[in-house]
PDB file of C-alpha atoms in Angstrom:
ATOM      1  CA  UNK A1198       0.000   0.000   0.000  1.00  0.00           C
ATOM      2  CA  UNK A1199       1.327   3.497  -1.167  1.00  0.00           C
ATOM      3  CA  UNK A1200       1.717   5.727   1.755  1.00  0.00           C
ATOM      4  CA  UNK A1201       3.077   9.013  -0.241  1.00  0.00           C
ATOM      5  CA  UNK A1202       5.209   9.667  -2.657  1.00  0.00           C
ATOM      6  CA  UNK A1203       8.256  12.163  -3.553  1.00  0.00           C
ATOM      7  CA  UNK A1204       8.664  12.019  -7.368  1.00  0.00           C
ATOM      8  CA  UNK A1205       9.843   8.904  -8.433  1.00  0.00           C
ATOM      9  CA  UNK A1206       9.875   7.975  -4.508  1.00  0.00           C
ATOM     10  CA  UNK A1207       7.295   6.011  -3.415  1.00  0.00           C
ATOM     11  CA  UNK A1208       6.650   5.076  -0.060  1.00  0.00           C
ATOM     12  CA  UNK A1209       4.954   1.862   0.452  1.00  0.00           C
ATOM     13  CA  UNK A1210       4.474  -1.056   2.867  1.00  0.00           C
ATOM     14  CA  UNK A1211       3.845  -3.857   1.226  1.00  0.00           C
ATOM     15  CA  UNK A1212       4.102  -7.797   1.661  1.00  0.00           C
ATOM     16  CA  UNK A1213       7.854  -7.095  -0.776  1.00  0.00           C
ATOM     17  CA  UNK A1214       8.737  -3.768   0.161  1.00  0.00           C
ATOM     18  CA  UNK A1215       8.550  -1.502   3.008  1.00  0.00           C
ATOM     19  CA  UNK A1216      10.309   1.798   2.460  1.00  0.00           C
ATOM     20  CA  UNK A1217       9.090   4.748   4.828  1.00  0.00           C
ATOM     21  CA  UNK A1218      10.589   7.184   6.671  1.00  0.00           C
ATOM     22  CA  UNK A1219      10.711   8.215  10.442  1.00  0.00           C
ATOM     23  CA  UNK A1220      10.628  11.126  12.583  1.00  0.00           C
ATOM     24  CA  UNK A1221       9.872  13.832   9.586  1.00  0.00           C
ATOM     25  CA  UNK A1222      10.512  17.622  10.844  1.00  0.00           C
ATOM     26  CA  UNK A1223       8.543  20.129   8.714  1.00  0.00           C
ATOM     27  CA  UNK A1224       9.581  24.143   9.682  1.00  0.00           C
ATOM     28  CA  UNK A1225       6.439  26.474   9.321  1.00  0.00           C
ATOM     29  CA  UNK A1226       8.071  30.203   9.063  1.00  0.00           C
ATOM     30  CA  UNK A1227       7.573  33.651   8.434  1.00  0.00           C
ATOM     31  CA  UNK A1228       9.658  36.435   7.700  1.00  0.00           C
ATOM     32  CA  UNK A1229      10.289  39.478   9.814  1.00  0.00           C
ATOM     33  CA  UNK A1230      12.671  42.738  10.117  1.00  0.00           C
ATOM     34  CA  UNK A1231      13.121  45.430  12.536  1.00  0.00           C
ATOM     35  CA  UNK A1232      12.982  49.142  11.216  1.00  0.00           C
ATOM     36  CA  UNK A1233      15.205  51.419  13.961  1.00  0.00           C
ATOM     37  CA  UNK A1234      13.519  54.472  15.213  1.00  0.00           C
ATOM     38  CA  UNK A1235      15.164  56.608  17.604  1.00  0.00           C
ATOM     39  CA  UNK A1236      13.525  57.312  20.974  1.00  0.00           C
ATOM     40  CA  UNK A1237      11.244  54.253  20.761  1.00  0.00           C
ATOM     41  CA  UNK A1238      11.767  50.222  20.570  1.00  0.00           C
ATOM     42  CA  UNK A1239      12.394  48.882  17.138  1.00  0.00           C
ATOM     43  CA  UNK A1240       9.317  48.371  15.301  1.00  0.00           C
ATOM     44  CA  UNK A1241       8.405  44.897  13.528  1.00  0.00           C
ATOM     45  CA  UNK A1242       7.159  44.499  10.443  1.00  0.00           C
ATOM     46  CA  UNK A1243       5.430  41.017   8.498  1.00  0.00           C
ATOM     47  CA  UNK A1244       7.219  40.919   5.202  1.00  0.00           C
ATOM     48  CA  UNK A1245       5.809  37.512   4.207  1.00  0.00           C
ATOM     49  CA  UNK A1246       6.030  33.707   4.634  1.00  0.00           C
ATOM     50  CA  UNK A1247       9.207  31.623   4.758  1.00  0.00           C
ATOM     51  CA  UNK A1248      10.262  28.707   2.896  1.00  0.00           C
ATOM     52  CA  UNK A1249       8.896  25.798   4.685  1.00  0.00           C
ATOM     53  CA  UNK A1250      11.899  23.048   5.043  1.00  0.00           C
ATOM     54  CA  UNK A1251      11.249  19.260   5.713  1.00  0.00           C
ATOM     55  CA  UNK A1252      13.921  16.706   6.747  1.00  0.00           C
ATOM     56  CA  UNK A1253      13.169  12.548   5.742  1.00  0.00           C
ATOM     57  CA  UNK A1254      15.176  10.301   7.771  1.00  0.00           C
ATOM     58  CA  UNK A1255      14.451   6.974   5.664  1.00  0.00           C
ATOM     59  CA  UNK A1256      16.301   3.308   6.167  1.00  0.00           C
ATOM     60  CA  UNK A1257      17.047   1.527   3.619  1.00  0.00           C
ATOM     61  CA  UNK A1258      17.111  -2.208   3.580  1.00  0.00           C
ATOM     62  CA  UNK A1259      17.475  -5.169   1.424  1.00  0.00           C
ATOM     63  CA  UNK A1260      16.264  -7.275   3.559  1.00  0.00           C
ATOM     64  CA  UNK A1261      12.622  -5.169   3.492  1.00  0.00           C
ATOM     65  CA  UNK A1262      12.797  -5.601  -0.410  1.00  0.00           C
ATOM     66  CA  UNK A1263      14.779  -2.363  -1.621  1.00  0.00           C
ATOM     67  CA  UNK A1264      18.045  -2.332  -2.972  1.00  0.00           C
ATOM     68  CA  UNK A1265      19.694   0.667  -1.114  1.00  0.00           C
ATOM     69  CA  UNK A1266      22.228   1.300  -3.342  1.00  0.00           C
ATOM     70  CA  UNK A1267      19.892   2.226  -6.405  1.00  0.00           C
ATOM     71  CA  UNK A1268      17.643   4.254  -3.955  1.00  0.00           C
ATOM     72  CA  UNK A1269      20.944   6.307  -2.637  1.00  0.00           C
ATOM     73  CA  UNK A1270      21.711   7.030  -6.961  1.00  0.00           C
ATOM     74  CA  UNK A1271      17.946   7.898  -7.151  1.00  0.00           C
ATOM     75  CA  UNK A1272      18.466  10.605  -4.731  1.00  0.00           C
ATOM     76  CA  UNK A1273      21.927  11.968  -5.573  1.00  0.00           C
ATOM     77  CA  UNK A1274      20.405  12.485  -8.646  1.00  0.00           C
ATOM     78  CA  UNK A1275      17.349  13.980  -7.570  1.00  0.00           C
ATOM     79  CA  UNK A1276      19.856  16.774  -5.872  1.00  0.00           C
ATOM     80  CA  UNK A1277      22.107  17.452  -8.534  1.00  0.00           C
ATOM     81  CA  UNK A1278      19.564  18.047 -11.354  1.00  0.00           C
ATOM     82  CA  UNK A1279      17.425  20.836  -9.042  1.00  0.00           C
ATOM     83  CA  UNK A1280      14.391  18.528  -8.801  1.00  0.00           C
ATOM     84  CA  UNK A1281      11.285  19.819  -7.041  1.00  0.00           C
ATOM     85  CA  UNK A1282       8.948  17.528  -6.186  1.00  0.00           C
ATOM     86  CA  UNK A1283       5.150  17.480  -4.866  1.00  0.00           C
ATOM     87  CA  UNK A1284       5.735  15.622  -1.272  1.00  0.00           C
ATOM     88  CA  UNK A1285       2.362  13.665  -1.070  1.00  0.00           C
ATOM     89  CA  UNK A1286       1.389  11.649   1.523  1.00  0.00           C
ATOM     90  CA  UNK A1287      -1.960   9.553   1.861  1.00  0.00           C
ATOM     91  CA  UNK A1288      -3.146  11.467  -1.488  1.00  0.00           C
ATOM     92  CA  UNK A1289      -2.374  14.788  -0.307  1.00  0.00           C
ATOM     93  CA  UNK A1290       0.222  17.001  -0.910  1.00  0.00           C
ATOM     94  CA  UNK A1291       2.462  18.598   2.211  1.00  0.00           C
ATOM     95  CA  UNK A1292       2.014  22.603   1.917  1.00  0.00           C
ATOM     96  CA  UNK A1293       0.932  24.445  -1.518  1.00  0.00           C
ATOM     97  CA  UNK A1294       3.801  24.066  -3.245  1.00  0.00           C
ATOM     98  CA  UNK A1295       7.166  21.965  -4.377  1.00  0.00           C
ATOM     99  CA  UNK A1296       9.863  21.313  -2.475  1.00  0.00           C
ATOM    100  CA  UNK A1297      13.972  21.132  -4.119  1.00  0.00           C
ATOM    101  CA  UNK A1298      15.893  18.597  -2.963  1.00  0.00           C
ATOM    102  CA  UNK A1299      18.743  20.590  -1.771  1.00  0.00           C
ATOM    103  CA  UNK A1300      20.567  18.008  -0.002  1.00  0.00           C
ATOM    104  CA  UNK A1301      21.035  14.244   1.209  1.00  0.00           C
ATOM    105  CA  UNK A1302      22.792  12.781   3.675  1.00  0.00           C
ATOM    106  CA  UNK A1303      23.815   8.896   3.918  1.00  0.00           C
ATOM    107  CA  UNK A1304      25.345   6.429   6.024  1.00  0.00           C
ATOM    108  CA  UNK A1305      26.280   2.745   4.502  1.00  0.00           C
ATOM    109  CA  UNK A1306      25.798   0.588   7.206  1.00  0.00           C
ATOM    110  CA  UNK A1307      25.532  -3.519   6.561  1.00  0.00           C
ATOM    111  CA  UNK A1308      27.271  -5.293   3.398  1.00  0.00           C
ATOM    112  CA  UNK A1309      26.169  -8.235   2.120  1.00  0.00           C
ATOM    113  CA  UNK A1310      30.173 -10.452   1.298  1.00  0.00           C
ATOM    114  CA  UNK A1311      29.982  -9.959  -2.106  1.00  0.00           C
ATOM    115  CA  UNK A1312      30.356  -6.473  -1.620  1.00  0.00           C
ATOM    116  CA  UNK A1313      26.365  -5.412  -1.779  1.00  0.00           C
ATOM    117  CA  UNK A1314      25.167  -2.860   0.006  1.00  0.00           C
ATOM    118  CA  UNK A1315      22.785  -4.354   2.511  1.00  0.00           C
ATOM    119  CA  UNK A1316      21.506  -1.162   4.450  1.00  0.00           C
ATOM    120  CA  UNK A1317      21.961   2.059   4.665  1.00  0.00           C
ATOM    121  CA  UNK A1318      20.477   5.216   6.335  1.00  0.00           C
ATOM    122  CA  UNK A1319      19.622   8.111   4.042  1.00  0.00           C
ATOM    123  CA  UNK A1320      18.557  12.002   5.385  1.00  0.00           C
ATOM    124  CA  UNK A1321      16.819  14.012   2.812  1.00  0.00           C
ATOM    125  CA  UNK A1322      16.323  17.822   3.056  1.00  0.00           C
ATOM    126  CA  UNK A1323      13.899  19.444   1.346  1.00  0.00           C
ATOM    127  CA  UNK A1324      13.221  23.074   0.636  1.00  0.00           C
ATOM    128  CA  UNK A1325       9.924  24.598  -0.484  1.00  0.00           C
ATOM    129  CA  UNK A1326       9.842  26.179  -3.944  1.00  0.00           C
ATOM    130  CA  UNK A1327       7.948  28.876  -4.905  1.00  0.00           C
TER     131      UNK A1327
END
């Protein structure tokens, strides 16, 4: 079953596959400055909403049915063309717009003796793009 998806991510739990992610931190800003006036306390003002930012902490295991090491070339290249994706999840997308991959993060952990890459821990950071 297809829990969301993040372009040509898709995460599912299935009887083959189970590829999710875990502990997802979304940052809901907006943007302020300060205009100086003398005599008096700086006064705010609301120039607008911020770039909401999301960070996926996903494993990745062979063992659950997906092969880390394509998933980790999936991303890199996700991040060095500029892609920005819809994040959906359950059939609806997180805020109004795209978000740019504008970084991952990875860890190789277990290796199967013929030199496959058995798991692996992968942190994706996402950007909103407006």
């Amino acid at each position: 079953m297809a829990i969301g998806s993040l372009g040509g991510i898709v995460f599912q739990v299935s009887d083959e596959t189970v590829l999710t992610f875990k502990g997802m931190t979304r940052d809901v800003s907006g943007r302020w400055t300060e205009h100086e006036v003398m005599g008096v306390k700086p006064k705010p003002e609301f120039l607008g909403a911020g770039n909401q930012k999301i960070t996926l902490p996903i494993t990745l295991s062979a063992g659950l049915g997906v092969k880390p090491r394509k998933m980790l070339e999936l991303v890199e290249r996700m991040v060095e063309s500029g892609d920005a994706e819809y994040l959906i999840i359950k059939g609806r997308p997180v805020g109004r717009h795209p978000f740019r991959l504008t970084a991952s993060s990875e860890t190789w952990g277990d290796m199967y003796g013929h030199g496959e890459l058995a798991k692996a821990s992968l942190t994706i950071t996402l950007e909103e793009y407006t």
